[in-house]
mmCIF file of C-alpha atoms in Angstrom:
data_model
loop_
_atom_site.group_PDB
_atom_site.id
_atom_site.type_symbol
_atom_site.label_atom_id
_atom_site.label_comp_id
_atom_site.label_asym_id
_atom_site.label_seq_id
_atom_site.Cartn_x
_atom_site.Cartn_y
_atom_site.Cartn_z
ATOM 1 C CA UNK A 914 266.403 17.695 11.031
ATOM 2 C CA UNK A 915 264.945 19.302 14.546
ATOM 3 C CA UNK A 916 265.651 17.324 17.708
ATOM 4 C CA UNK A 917 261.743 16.817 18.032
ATOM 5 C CA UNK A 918 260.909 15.163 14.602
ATOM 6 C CA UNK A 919 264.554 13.290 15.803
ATOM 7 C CA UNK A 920 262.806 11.921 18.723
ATOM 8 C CA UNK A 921 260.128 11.177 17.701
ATOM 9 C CA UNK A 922 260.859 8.885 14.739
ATOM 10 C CA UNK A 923 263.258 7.192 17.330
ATOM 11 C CA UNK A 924 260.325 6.586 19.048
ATOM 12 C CA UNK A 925 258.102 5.597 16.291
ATOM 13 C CA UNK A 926 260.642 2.789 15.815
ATOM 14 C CA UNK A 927 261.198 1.440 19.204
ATOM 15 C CA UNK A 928 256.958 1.424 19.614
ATOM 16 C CA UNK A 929 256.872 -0.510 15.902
ATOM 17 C CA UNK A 930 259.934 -3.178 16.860
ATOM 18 C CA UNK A 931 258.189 -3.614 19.892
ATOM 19 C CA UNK A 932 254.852 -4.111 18.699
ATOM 20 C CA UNK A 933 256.653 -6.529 15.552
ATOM 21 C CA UNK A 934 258.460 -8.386 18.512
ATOM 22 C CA UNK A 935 255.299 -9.204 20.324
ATOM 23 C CA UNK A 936 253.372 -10.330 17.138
ATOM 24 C CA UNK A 937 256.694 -12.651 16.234
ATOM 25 C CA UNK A 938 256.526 -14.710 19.880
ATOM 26 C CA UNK A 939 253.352 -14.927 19.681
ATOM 27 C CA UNK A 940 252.645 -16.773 16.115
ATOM 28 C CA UNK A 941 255.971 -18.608 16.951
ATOM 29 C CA UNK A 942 254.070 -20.148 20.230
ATOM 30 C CA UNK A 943 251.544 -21.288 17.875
ATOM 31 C CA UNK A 944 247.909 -19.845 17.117
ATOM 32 C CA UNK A 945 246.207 -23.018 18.869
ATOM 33 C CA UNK A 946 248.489 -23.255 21.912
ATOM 34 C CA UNK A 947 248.868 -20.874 24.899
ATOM 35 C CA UNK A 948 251.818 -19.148 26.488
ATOM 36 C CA UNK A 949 254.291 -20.970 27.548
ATOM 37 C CA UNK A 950 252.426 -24.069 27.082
ATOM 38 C CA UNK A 951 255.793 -26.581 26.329
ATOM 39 C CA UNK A 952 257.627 -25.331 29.206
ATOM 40 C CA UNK A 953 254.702 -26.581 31.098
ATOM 41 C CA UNK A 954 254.225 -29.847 29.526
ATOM 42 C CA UNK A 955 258.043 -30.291 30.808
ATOM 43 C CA UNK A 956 257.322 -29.522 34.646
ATOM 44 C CA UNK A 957 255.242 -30.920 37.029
ATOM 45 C CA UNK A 958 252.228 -29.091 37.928
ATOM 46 C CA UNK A 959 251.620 -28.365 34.240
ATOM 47 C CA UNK A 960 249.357 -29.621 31.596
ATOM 48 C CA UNK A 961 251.527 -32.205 30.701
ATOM 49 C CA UNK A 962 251.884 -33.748 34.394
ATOM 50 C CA UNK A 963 250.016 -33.049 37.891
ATOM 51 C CA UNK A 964 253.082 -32.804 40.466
ATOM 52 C CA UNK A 965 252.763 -35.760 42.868
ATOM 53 C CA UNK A 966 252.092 -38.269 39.652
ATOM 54 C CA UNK A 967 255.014 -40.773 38.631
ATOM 55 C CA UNK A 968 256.024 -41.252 35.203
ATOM 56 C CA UNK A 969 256.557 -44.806 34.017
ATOM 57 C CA UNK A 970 260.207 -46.424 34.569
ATOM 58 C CA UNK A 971 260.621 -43.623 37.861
ATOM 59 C CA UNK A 972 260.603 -44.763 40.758
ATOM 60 C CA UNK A 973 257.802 -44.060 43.690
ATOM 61 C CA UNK A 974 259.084 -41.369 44.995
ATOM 62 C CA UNK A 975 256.498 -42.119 48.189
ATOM 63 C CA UNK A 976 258.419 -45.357 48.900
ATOM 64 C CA UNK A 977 261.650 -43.948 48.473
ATOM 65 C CA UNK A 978 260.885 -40.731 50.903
ATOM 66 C CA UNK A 979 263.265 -41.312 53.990
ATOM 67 C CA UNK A 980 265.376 -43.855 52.347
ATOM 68 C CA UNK A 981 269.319 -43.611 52.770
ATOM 69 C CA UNK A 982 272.176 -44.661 50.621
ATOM 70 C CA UNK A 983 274.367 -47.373 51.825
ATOM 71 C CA UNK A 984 277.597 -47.766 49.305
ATOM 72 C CA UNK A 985 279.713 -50.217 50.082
ATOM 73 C CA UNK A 986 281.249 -54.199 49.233
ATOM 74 C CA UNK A 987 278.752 -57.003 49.557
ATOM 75 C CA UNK A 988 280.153 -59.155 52.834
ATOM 76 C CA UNK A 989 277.449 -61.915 52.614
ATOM 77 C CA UNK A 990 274.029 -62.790 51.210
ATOM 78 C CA UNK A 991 271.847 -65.269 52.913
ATOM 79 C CA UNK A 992 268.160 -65.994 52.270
ATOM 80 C CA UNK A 993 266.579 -62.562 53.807
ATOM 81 C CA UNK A 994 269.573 -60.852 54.707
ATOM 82 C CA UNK A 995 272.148 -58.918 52.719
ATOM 83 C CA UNK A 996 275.208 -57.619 55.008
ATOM 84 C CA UNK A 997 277.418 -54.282 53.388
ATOM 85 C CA UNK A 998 281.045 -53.282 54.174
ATOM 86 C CA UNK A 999 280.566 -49.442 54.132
ATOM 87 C CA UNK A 1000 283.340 -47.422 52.740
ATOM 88 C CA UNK A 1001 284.466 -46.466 56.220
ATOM 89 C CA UNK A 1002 284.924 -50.151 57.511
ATOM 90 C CA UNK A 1003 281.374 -50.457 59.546
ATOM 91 C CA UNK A 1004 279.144 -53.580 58.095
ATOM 92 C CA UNK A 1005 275.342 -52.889 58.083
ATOM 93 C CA UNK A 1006 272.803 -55.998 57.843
ATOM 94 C CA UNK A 1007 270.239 -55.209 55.777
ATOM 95 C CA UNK A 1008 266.780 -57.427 55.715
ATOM 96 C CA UNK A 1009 265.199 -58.701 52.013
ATOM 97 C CA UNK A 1010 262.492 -59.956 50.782
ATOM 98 C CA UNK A 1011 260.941 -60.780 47.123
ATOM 99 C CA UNK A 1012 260.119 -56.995 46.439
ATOM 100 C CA UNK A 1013 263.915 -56.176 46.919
ATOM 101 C CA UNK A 1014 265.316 -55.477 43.357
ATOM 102 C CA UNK A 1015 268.977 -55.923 41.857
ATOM 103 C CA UNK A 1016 268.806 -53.831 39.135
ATOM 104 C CA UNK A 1017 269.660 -56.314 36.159
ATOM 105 C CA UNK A 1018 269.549 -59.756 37.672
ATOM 106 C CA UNK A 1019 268.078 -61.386 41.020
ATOM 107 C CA UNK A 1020 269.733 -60.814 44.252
ATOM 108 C CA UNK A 1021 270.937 -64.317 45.051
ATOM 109 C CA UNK A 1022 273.793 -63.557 42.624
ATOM 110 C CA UNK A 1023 275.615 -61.205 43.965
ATOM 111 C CA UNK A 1024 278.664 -62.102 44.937
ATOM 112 C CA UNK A 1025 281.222 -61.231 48.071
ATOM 113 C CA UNK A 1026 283.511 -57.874 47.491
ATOM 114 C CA UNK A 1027 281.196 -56.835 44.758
ATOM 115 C CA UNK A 1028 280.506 -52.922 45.078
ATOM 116 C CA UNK A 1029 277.359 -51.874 45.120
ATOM 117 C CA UNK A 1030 274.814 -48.803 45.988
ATOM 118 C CA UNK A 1031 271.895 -49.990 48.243
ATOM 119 C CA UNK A 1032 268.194 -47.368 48.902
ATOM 120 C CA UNK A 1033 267.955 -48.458 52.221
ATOM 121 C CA UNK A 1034 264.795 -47.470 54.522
ATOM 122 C CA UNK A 1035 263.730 -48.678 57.819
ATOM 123 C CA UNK A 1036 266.664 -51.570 57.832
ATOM 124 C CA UNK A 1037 265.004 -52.775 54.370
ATOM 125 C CA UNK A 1038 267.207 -52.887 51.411
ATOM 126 C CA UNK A 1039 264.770 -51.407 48.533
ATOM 127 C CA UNK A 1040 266.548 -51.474 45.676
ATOM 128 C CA UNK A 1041 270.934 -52.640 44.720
ATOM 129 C CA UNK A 1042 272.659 -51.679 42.216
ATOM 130 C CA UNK A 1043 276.488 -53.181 41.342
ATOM 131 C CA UNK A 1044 278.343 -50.196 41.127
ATOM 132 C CA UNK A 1045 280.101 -49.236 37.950
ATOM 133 C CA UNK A 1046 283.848 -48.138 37.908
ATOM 134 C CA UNK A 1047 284.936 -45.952 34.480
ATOM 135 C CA UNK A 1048 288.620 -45.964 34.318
ATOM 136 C CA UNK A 1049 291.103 -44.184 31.404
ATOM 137 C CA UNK A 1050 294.906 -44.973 30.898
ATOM 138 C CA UNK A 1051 297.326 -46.803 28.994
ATOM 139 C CA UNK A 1052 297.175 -50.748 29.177
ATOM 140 C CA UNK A 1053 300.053 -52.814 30.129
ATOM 141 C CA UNK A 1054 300.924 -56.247 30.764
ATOM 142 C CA UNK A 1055 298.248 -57.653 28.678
ATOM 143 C CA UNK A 1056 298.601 -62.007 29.297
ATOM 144 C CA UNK A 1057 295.110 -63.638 27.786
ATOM 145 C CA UNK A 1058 292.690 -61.829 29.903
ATOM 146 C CA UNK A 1059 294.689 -60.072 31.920
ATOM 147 C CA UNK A 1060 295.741 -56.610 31.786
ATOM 148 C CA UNK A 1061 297.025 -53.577 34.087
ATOM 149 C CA UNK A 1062 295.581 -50.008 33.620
ATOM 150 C CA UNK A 1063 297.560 -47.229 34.187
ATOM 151 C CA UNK A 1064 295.392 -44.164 35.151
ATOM 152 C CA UNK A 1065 296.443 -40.554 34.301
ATOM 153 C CA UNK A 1066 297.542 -40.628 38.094
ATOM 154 C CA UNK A 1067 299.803 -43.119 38.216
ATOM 155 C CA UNK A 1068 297.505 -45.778 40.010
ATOM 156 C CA UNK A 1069 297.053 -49.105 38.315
ATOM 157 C CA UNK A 1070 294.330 -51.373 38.055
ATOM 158 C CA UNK A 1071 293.472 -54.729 37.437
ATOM 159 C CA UNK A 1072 291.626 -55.778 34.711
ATOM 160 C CA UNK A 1073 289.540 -59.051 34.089
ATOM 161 C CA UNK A 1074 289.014 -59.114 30.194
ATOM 162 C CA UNK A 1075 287.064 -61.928 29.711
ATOM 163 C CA UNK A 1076 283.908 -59.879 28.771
ATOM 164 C CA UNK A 1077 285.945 -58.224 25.605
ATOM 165 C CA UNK A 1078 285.826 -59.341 22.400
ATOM 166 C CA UNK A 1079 288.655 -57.330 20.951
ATOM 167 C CA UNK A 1080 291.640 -57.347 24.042
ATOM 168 C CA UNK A 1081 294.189 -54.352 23.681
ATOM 169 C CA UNK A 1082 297.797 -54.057 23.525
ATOM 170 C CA UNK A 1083 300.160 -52.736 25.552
ATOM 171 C CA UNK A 1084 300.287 -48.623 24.858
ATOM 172 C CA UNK A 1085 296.831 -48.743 24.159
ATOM 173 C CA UNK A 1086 294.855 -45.809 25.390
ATOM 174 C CA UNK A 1087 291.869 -47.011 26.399
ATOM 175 C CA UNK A 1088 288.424 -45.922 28.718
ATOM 176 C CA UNK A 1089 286.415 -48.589 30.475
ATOM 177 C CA UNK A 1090 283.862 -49.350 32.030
ATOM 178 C CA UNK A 1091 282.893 -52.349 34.069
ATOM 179 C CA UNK A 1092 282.378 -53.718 37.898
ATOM 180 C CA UNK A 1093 284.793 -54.165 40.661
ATOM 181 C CA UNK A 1094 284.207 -57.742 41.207
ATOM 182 C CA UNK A 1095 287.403 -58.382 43.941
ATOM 183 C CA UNK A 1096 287.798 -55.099 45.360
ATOM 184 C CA UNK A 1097 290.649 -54.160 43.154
ATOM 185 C CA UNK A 1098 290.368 -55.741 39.235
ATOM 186 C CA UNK A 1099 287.786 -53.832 37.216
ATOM 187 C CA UNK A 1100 285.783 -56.996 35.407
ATOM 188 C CA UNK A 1101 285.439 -54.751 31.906
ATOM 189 C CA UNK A 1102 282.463 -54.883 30.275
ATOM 190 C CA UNK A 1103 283.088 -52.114 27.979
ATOM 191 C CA UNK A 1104 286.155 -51.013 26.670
ATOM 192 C CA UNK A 1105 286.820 -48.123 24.046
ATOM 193 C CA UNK A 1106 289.682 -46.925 21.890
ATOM 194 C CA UNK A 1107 291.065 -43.121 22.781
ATOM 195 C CA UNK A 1108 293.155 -41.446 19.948
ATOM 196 C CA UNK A 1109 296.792 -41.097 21.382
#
């Protein structure tokens, strides 16, 4: 065989896998739908959603433009006021009113030293959230519904276990998940099994 009719049935081929490879994406698109048409339906701006529009259960991003974060311990609540203990020691009053939500209950329960994340804007707290710890280690010490947690580091934590249905033992590898309701014991609200 010459190194012309070589050539050119290597170039027959490519033109012909091409040409297949087109005709492939194509009917796998769909013959009723254009282009590209899911990746739009998944971004705003496409067919599926104009950009600026909220989707139901997000929040309005127009009230939450020039918001902050304030993270921190609760230090008091009082009828239209809600004072923080930032992480670096400062306290920050914060004003509410009846649009302020506590995501999963109302805001005249929270309690002092509970840890919580607070959309803050203009000295208005927006929305508060009680902060969730997730811990792993081996439990120790377990009295009724008491317990110690030994993280992977060393450090040990409280744990309130009142919220558990099934209480470990000591050894027990365990991951939970809960809310820092003192500063320092985790009040579990989920606890799972880890294979040793």
């Amino acid at each position: 065989m010459s190194k012309k009719s070589a050539w050119a049935g290597a170039i027959v081929a490519a033109v012909g896998l091409t040409v297949g490879g087109i005709a492939v994406a194509t009917a796998a698109e769909g013959p009723d739908r254009p282009p590209n048409a899911a990746f739009a339906e998944r971004h705003l701006g496409g067919p599926g959603g104009q950009a600026g529009q909220n989707r139901p259960g997000r929040p309005d991003k127009a009230k939450l433009k020039d918001s902050t974060l304030v993270v921190g311990r609760v230090k008091s609540v009082e009828s239209g006021k809600l004072t923080i203990t930032k992480d670096d020691g400062s306290d920050v009053s914060l004003t509410t009113d009846g649009s302020t939500k506590l995501r999963g209950g109302d805001i005249s329960g929270l309690k002092t030293d509970q840890r919580v994340t607070v959309r803050v804007k203009d000295g208005k707290a927006l929305n508060v959230a009680l902060a969730k710890a997730q811990e792993r280690g081996t439990v120790k010490d377990v009295n009724g519904n008491n317990a110690t947690l030994v993280q992977v580091d060393g450090l040990q934590t409280p744990l309130d276990l009142s919220a558990v249905t099934e209480k470990p033992k000591n050894g027990d590898l365990v991951a939970v998940t809960g809310t820092v309701s003192d500063g320092k014991t985790i009040k579990v609200e989920q606890l799972r099994q880890l294979p040793k």
